[in-house]
Short mmCIF file of N, CA and C in Angstrom, two decimals:
data_model
loop_
_atom_site.label_atom_id
_atom_site.label_comp_id
_atom_site.label_asym_id
_atom_site.label_seq_id
_atom_site.Cartn_x
_atom_site.Cartn_y
_atom_site.Cartn_z
N MET A 27 -91.33 -89.44 -15.18
CA MET A 27 -90.02 -89.65 -14.66
C MET A 27 -90.11 -89.69 -13.13
N ARG A 28 -89.42 -90.61 -12.51
CA ARG A 28 -89.44 -90.75 -11.06
C ARG A 28 -88.21 -90.08 -10.49
N MET A 29 -88.42 -89.23 -9.52
CA MET A 29 -87.30 -88.57 -8.85
C MET A 29 -87.38 -88.86 -7.37
N ILE A 30 -86.25 -89.19 -6.79
CA ILE A 30 -86.16 -89.37 -5.35
C ILE A 30 -85.11 -88.38 -4.87
N ALA A 31 -85.50 -87.51 -3.98
CA ALA A 31 -84.55 -86.49 -3.52
C ALA A 31 -84.70 -86.29 -2.03
N THR A 32 -83.61 -85.95 -1.40
CA THR A 32 -83.61 -85.55 0.00
C THR A 32 -83.09 -84.12 0.03
N ILE A 33 -83.94 -83.22 0.40
CA ILE A 33 -83.57 -81.81 0.46
C ILE A 33 -83.74 -81.35 1.89
N ARG A 34 -82.61 -80.96 2.50
CA ARG A 34 -82.59 -80.51 3.89
C ARG A 34 -83.28 -81.51 4.82
N GLY A 35 -82.96 -82.78 4.64
CA GLY A 35 -83.44 -83.81 5.54
C GLY A 35 -84.82 -84.35 5.23
N ILE A 36 -85.48 -83.85 4.20
CA ILE A 36 -86.82 -84.32 3.86
C ILE A 36 -86.70 -85.16 2.61
N ARG A 37 -87.08 -86.42 2.71
CA ARG A 37 -87.00 -87.29 1.55
C ARG A 37 -88.37 -87.34 0.88
N SER A 38 -88.36 -87.21 -0.42
CA SER A 38 -89.63 -87.27 -1.13
C SER A 38 -89.44 -87.99 -2.44
N THR A 39 -90.48 -88.66 -2.87
CA THR A 39 -90.50 -89.32 -4.15
C THR A 39 -91.69 -88.76 -4.91
N PHE A 40 -91.44 -88.34 -6.14
CA PHE A 40 -92.54 -87.80 -6.93
C PHE A 40 -92.26 -88.02 -8.39
N PHE A 41 -93.29 -87.90 -9.16
CA PHE A 41 -93.18 -88.05 -10.60
C PHE A 41 -93.32 -86.67 -11.21
N ALA A 42 -92.34 -86.30 -11.99
CA ALA A 42 -92.35 -84.96 -12.59
C ALA A 42 -92.44 -85.09 -14.10
N PRO A 43 -93.20 -84.21 -14.73
CA PRO A 43 -93.23 -84.23 -16.18
C PRO A 43 -91.89 -83.79 -16.75
N ARG A 44 -91.55 -84.30 -17.89
CA ARG A 44 -90.30 -83.91 -18.54
C ARG A 44 -90.44 -82.49 -19.06
N PRO A 45 -89.53 -81.58 -18.66
CA PRO A 45 -89.63 -80.21 -19.16
C PRO A 45 -89.29 -80.17 -20.64
N PRO A 46 -89.84 -79.20 -21.33
CA PRO A 46 -89.53 -79.10 -22.76
C PRO A 46 -88.08 -78.71 -22.98
N ARG A 47 -87.48 -79.24 -24.02
CA ARG A 47 -86.11 -78.88 -24.37
C ARG A 47 -86.13 -77.48 -24.97
N THR A 48 -85.16 -76.70 -24.58
CA THR A 48 -85.05 -75.34 -25.11
C THR A 48 -84.64 -75.41 -26.57
N GLU A 49 -85.44 -74.81 -27.42
CA GLU A 49 -85.12 -74.75 -28.85
C GLU A 49 -84.77 -73.31 -29.20
N ARG A 50 -83.66 -73.13 -29.90
CA ARG A 50 -83.21 -71.80 -30.25
C ARG A 50 -82.83 -71.74 -31.72
N ALA A 51 -83.09 -70.60 -32.33
CA ALA A 51 -82.66 -70.39 -33.70
C ALA A 51 -81.19 -69.95 -33.73
N GLU A 52 -80.76 -69.23 -32.68
CA GLU A 52 -79.40 -68.71 -32.58
C GLU A 52 -78.74 -69.25 -31.32
N PRO A 53 -77.43 -69.42 -31.33
CA PRO A 53 -76.73 -69.82 -30.11
C PRO A 53 -76.88 -68.76 -29.02
N LEU A 54 -76.80 -69.18 -27.78
CA LEU A 54 -76.86 -68.23 -26.68
C LEU A 54 -75.61 -67.37 -26.64
N THR A 55 -75.79 -66.11 -26.26
CA THR A 55 -74.64 -65.23 -26.05
C THR A 55 -74.10 -65.49 -24.64
N ARG A 56 -72.89 -65.02 -24.38
CA ARG A 56 -72.32 -65.16 -23.03
C ARG A 56 -73.19 -64.44 -22.00
N ALA A 57 -73.74 -63.30 -22.37
CA ALA A 57 -74.61 -62.55 -21.46
C ALA A 57 -75.88 -63.35 -21.15
N GLN A 58 -76.45 -64.01 -22.15
CA GLN A 58 -77.63 -64.84 -21.92
C GLN A 58 -77.30 -66.04 -21.04
N ILE A 59 -76.16 -66.66 -21.29
CA ILE A 59 -75.73 -67.80 -20.48
C ILE A 59 -75.59 -67.38 -19.02
N LEU A 60 -74.96 -66.23 -18.78
CA LEU A 60 -74.80 -65.74 -17.41
C LEU A 60 -76.15 -65.45 -16.77
N ALA A 61 -77.06 -64.82 -17.50
CA ALA A 61 -78.38 -64.50 -16.95
C ALA A 61 -79.14 -65.78 -16.58
N LEU A 62 -79.07 -66.80 -17.44
CA LEU A 62 -79.73 -68.07 -17.13
C LEU A 62 -79.09 -68.74 -15.92
N LEU A 63 -77.78 -68.66 -15.82
CA LEU A 63 -77.07 -69.25 -14.69
C LEU A 63 -77.46 -68.56 -13.39
N ASP A 64 -77.63 -67.24 -13.45
CA ASP A 64 -78.03 -66.47 -12.28
C ASP A 64 -79.41 -66.88 -11.77
N GLU A 65 -80.28 -67.31 -12.66
CA GLU A 65 -81.65 -67.69 -12.29
C GLU A 65 -81.81 -69.19 -12.02
N LEU A 66 -80.78 -69.98 -12.28
CA LEU A 66 -80.88 -71.43 -12.14
C LEU A 66 -81.01 -71.82 -10.67
N PRO A 67 -82.08 -72.53 -10.30
CA PRO A 67 -82.24 -72.93 -8.89
C PRO A 67 -81.11 -73.89 -8.47
N ILE A 68 -80.63 -73.70 -7.24
CA ILE A 68 -79.61 -74.55 -6.66
C ILE A 68 -80.22 -75.25 -5.45
N SER A 69 -79.98 -76.55 -5.35
CA SER A 69 -80.57 -77.35 -4.28
C SER A 69 -79.51 -78.22 -3.62
N GLU A 70 -79.79 -78.63 -2.39
CA GLU A 70 -79.03 -79.68 -1.74
C GLU A 70 -79.82 -80.96 -1.92
N TRP A 71 -79.14 -82.07 -2.22
CA TRP A 71 -79.84 -83.32 -2.48
C TRP A 71 -78.90 -84.50 -2.27
N ARG A 72 -79.51 -85.68 -2.19
CA ARG A 72 -78.78 -86.93 -2.04
C ARG A 72 -79.30 -87.92 -3.07
N TYR A 73 -78.39 -88.73 -3.59
CA TYR A 73 -78.82 -89.83 -4.44
C TYR A 73 -79.45 -90.90 -3.56
N ASP A 74 -80.47 -91.56 -4.07
CA ASP A 74 -81.14 -92.63 -3.34
C ASP A 74 -80.14 -93.75 -3.00
N TRP A 75 -79.21 -94.03 -3.93
CA TRP A 75 -78.26 -95.12 -3.73
C TRP A 75 -77.05 -94.72 -2.88
N ASP A 76 -76.94 -93.43 -2.54
CA ASP A 76 -75.82 -92.95 -1.74
C ASP A 76 -76.32 -91.93 -0.73
N PRO A 77 -77.12 -92.37 0.25
CA PRO A 77 -77.75 -91.43 1.17
C PRO A 77 -76.79 -90.72 2.12
N ASP A 78 -75.54 -91.18 2.21
CA ASP A 78 -74.57 -90.54 3.10
C ASP A 78 -73.88 -89.32 2.49
N SER A 79 -74.01 -89.14 1.18
CA SER A 79 -73.33 -88.04 0.50
C SER A 79 -74.32 -86.94 0.14
N LEU A 80 -74.07 -85.75 0.65
CA LEU A 80 -74.88 -84.59 0.34
C LEU A 80 -74.27 -83.87 -0.84
N HIS A 81 -75.09 -83.46 -1.79
CA HIS A 81 -74.62 -82.77 -3.00
C HIS A 81 -75.27 -81.39 -3.08
N LEU A 82 -74.66 -80.51 -3.83
CA LEU A 82 -75.18 -79.16 -4.03
C LEU A 82 -75.08 -78.84 -5.51
N GLY A 83 -76.15 -78.34 -6.06
CA GLY A 83 -76.11 -77.96 -7.47
C GLY A 83 -77.51 -77.89 -8.06
N PRO A 84 -77.54 -77.60 -9.35
CA PRO A 84 -78.84 -77.54 -10.03
C PRO A 84 -79.37 -78.94 -10.30
N MET A 85 -80.66 -79.05 -10.42
CA MET A 85 -81.28 -80.30 -10.85
C MET A 85 -81.14 -80.39 -12.37
N ALA A 86 -80.92 -81.59 -12.85
CA ALA A 86 -80.72 -81.78 -14.29
C ALA A 86 -81.94 -81.29 -15.08
N GLN A 87 -83.12 -81.44 -14.53
CA GLN A 87 -84.33 -81.01 -15.24
C GLN A 87 -84.35 -79.48 -15.39
N ASP A 88 -83.91 -78.77 -14.36
CA ASP A 88 -83.85 -77.31 -14.45
C ASP A 88 -82.78 -76.87 -15.45
N TRP A 89 -81.65 -77.59 -15.45
CA TRP A 89 -80.57 -77.31 -16.41
C TRP A 89 -81.09 -77.49 -17.84
N TRP A 90 -81.76 -78.60 -18.05
CA TRP A 90 -82.30 -78.93 -19.38
C TRP A 90 -83.28 -77.86 -19.84
N ALA A 91 -84.17 -77.43 -18.92
CA ALA A 91 -85.16 -76.42 -19.28
C ALA A 91 -84.50 -75.08 -19.61
N ALA A 92 -83.43 -74.74 -18.90
CA ALA A 92 -82.75 -73.46 -19.12
C ALA A 92 -81.90 -73.47 -20.38
N TYR A 93 -81.10 -74.52 -20.55
CA TYR A 93 -80.10 -74.52 -21.62
C TYR A 93 -80.40 -75.48 -22.77
N GLY A 94 -80.97 -76.62 -22.46
CA GLY A 94 -81.20 -77.61 -23.50
C GLY A 94 -79.94 -78.33 -23.94
N TYR A 95 -78.86 -78.20 -23.17
CA TYR A 95 -77.61 -78.87 -23.52
C TYR A 95 -77.61 -80.29 -22.97
N GLY A 96 -76.99 -81.19 -23.71
CA GLY A 96 -76.89 -82.58 -23.27
C GLY A 96 -77.84 -83.48 -24.04
N ARG A 97 -77.80 -84.74 -23.69
CA ARG A 97 -78.61 -85.73 -24.39
C ARG A 97 -79.98 -85.96 -23.78
N ARG A 98 -80.09 -85.68 -22.47
CA ARG A 98 -81.37 -85.93 -21.80
C ARG A 98 -81.49 -85.04 -20.57
N ASP A 99 -82.67 -85.04 -19.97
CA ASP A 99 -82.94 -84.14 -18.85
C ASP A 99 -82.66 -84.77 -17.49
N THR A 100 -81.94 -85.86 -17.46
CA THR A 100 -81.66 -86.52 -16.18
C THR A 100 -80.19 -86.41 -15.77
N VAL A 101 -79.36 -85.84 -16.63
CA VAL A 101 -77.92 -85.74 -16.37
C VAL A 101 -77.41 -84.39 -16.86
N ILE A 102 -76.53 -83.78 -16.09
CA ILE A 102 -75.81 -82.60 -16.56
C ILE A 102 -74.45 -83.10 -17.01
N GLU A 103 -74.22 -83.03 -18.30
CA GLU A 103 -72.95 -83.52 -18.85
C GLU A 103 -71.82 -82.59 -18.40
N PRO A 104 -70.70 -83.13 -17.91
CA PRO A 104 -69.59 -82.29 -17.45
C PRO A 104 -69.09 -81.31 -18.50
N VAL A 105 -69.03 -81.72 -19.75
CA VAL A 105 -68.53 -80.82 -20.80
C VAL A 105 -69.47 -79.62 -20.97
N ASP A 106 -70.76 -79.82 -20.80
CA ASP A 106 -71.72 -78.71 -20.92
C ASP A 106 -71.63 -77.79 -19.71
N ALA A 107 -71.48 -78.37 -18.52
CA ALA A 107 -71.34 -77.55 -17.31
C ALA A 107 -70.07 -76.71 -17.41
N GLN A 108 -68.98 -77.31 -17.88
CA GLN A 108 -67.74 -76.56 -18.03
C GLN A 108 -67.89 -75.44 -19.05
N GLY A 109 -68.54 -75.72 -20.15
CA GLY A 109 -68.75 -74.70 -21.18
C GLY A 109 -69.56 -73.53 -20.67
N VAL A 110 -70.63 -73.83 -19.93
CA VAL A 110 -71.47 -72.76 -19.37
C VAL A 110 -70.67 -71.94 -18.37
N LEU A 111 -69.91 -72.60 -17.50
CA LEU A 111 -69.13 -71.86 -16.51
C LEU A 111 -68.05 -71.01 -17.14
N ILE A 112 -67.37 -71.53 -18.15
CA ILE A 112 -66.34 -70.74 -18.84
C ILE A 112 -66.97 -69.53 -19.53
N ALA A 113 -68.09 -69.72 -20.20
CA ALA A 113 -68.76 -68.60 -20.86
C ALA A 113 -69.22 -67.55 -19.84
N ALA A 114 -69.73 -68.00 -18.70
CA ALA A 114 -70.17 -67.07 -17.66
C ALA A 114 -69.00 -66.29 -17.08
N VAL A 115 -67.87 -66.96 -16.83
CA VAL A 115 -66.68 -66.28 -16.32
C VAL A 115 -66.17 -65.27 -17.35
N GLN A 116 -66.18 -65.63 -18.62
CA GLN A 116 -65.76 -64.70 -19.66
C GLN A 116 -66.65 -63.46 -19.67
N GLU A 117 -67.95 -63.65 -19.52
CA GLU A 117 -68.87 -62.50 -19.49
C GLU A 117 -68.62 -61.64 -18.25
N LEU A 118 -68.40 -62.27 -17.11
CA LEU A 118 -68.10 -61.50 -15.90
C LEU A 118 -66.78 -60.73 -16.05
N SER A 119 -65.79 -61.37 -16.64
CA SER A 119 -64.51 -60.72 -16.88
C SER A 119 -64.68 -59.50 -17.78
N ARG A 120 -65.48 -59.64 -18.84
CA ARG A 120 -65.74 -58.52 -19.74
C ARG A 120 -66.41 -57.37 -19.00
N ARG A 121 -67.37 -57.70 -18.13
CA ARG A 121 -68.07 -56.65 -17.38
C ARG A 121 -67.15 -55.96 -16.38
N VAL A 122 -66.31 -56.72 -15.71
CA VAL A 122 -65.35 -56.12 -14.77
C VAL A 122 -64.41 -55.19 -15.52
N ARG A 123 -63.91 -55.63 -16.66
CA ARG A 123 -63.01 -54.81 -17.47
C ARG A 123 -63.70 -53.50 -17.87
N GLN A 124 -64.97 -53.57 -18.28
CA GLN A 124 -65.71 -52.36 -18.65
C GLN A 124 -65.84 -51.41 -17.45
N LEU A 125 -66.14 -51.97 -16.28
CA LEU A 125 -66.27 -51.13 -15.08
C LEU A 125 -64.94 -50.49 -14.72
N GLU A 126 -63.85 -51.25 -14.83
CA GLU A 126 -62.52 -50.70 -14.53
C GLU A 126 -62.17 -49.57 -15.50
N GLU A 127 -62.48 -49.77 -16.78
CA GLU A 127 -62.21 -48.73 -17.78
C GLU A 127 -63.04 -47.48 -17.51
N HIS A 128 -64.30 -47.70 -17.16
CA HIS A 128 -65.18 -46.56 -16.85
C HIS A 128 -64.68 -45.83 -15.61
N GLN A 129 -64.30 -46.57 -14.59
CA GLN A 129 -63.81 -45.95 -13.35
C GLN A 129 -62.53 -45.18 -13.61
N ALA A 130 -61.63 -45.74 -14.41
CA ALA A 130 -60.37 -45.05 -14.73
C ALA A 130 -60.64 -43.76 -15.50
N ALA A 131 -61.68 -43.76 -16.33
CA ALA A 131 -61.99 -42.57 -17.13
C ALA A 131 -62.58 -41.45 -16.28
N VAL A 132 -63.28 -41.78 -15.21
CA VAL A 132 -63.93 -40.74 -14.40
C VAL A 132 -63.18 -40.42 -13.12
N THR A 133 -62.14 -41.16 -12.80
CA THR A 133 -61.38 -40.93 -11.58
C THR A 133 -60.26 -39.94 -11.85
N VAL A 134 -60.21 -38.91 -11.03
CA VAL A 134 -59.15 -37.91 -11.13
C VAL A 134 -58.06 -38.31 -10.14
N PRO A 135 -56.81 -38.37 -10.57
CA PRO A 135 -55.74 -38.73 -9.64
C PRO A 135 -55.69 -37.74 -8.48
N SER A 136 -55.44 -38.21 -7.29
CA SER A 136 -55.45 -37.36 -6.09
C SER A 136 -54.28 -36.38 -6.07
N ASP A 137 -53.22 -36.65 -6.81
CA ASP A 137 -52.08 -35.73 -6.82
C ASP A 137 -52.01 -34.94 -8.13
N ALA A 138 -53.16 -34.60 -8.69
CA ALA A 138 -53.20 -33.88 -9.96
C ALA A 138 -52.54 -32.51 -9.88
N GLY A 139 -52.53 -31.90 -8.70
CA GLY A 139 -51.95 -30.57 -8.55
C GLY A 139 -50.44 -30.61 -8.34
N GLY A 140 -49.84 -31.76 -8.36
CA GLY A 140 -48.39 -31.88 -8.21
C GLY A 140 -47.97 -31.98 -6.75
N GLY A 141 -48.88 -31.76 -5.82
CA GLY A 141 -48.52 -31.87 -4.41
C GLY A 141 -48.94 -33.20 -3.86
N GLY A 142 -48.12 -34.18 -4.03
CA GLY A 142 -48.43 -35.51 -3.52
C GLY A 142 -48.20 -35.60 -2.03
N ARG A 143 -48.23 -36.78 -1.50
CA ARG A 143 -48.01 -37.02 -0.06
C ARG A 143 -46.60 -36.57 0.32
N GLY A 144 -46.53 -36.02 1.46
CA GLY A 144 -45.24 -35.64 2.00
C GLY A 144 -44.74 -34.30 1.53
N SER A 145 -45.43 -33.69 0.58
CA SER A 145 -44.97 -32.38 0.14
C SER A 145 -45.69 -31.32 0.98
N GLY A 146 -45.05 -30.26 1.22
CA GLY A 146 -45.70 -29.15 1.83
C GLY A 146 -45.36 -28.86 3.17
#
């Protein structure tokens, strides 16, 4: 596969082997999706046919290797990107909720003795 990329002003052309598609017996959990997203490399790049536009995001080949979603390793399908992001946000929301519940359970109200602000 031929890739042409400009990363931070350096243009390079190289041939990269196609990464293996991720094969799974079970669907990914939201926690696994978030962990993979956290490790996904992010790059700045330009399309060869549109050198004036700078883009930011993962390379399709890295996406393919991590998730295996989509039809091929040269495109990140919008529906798959949206699904991964929604699952990751749901996992983060679940974790925040757990932390809030834990904090509420261990936090003692400051006016537990009945003497709140302004009393005394």
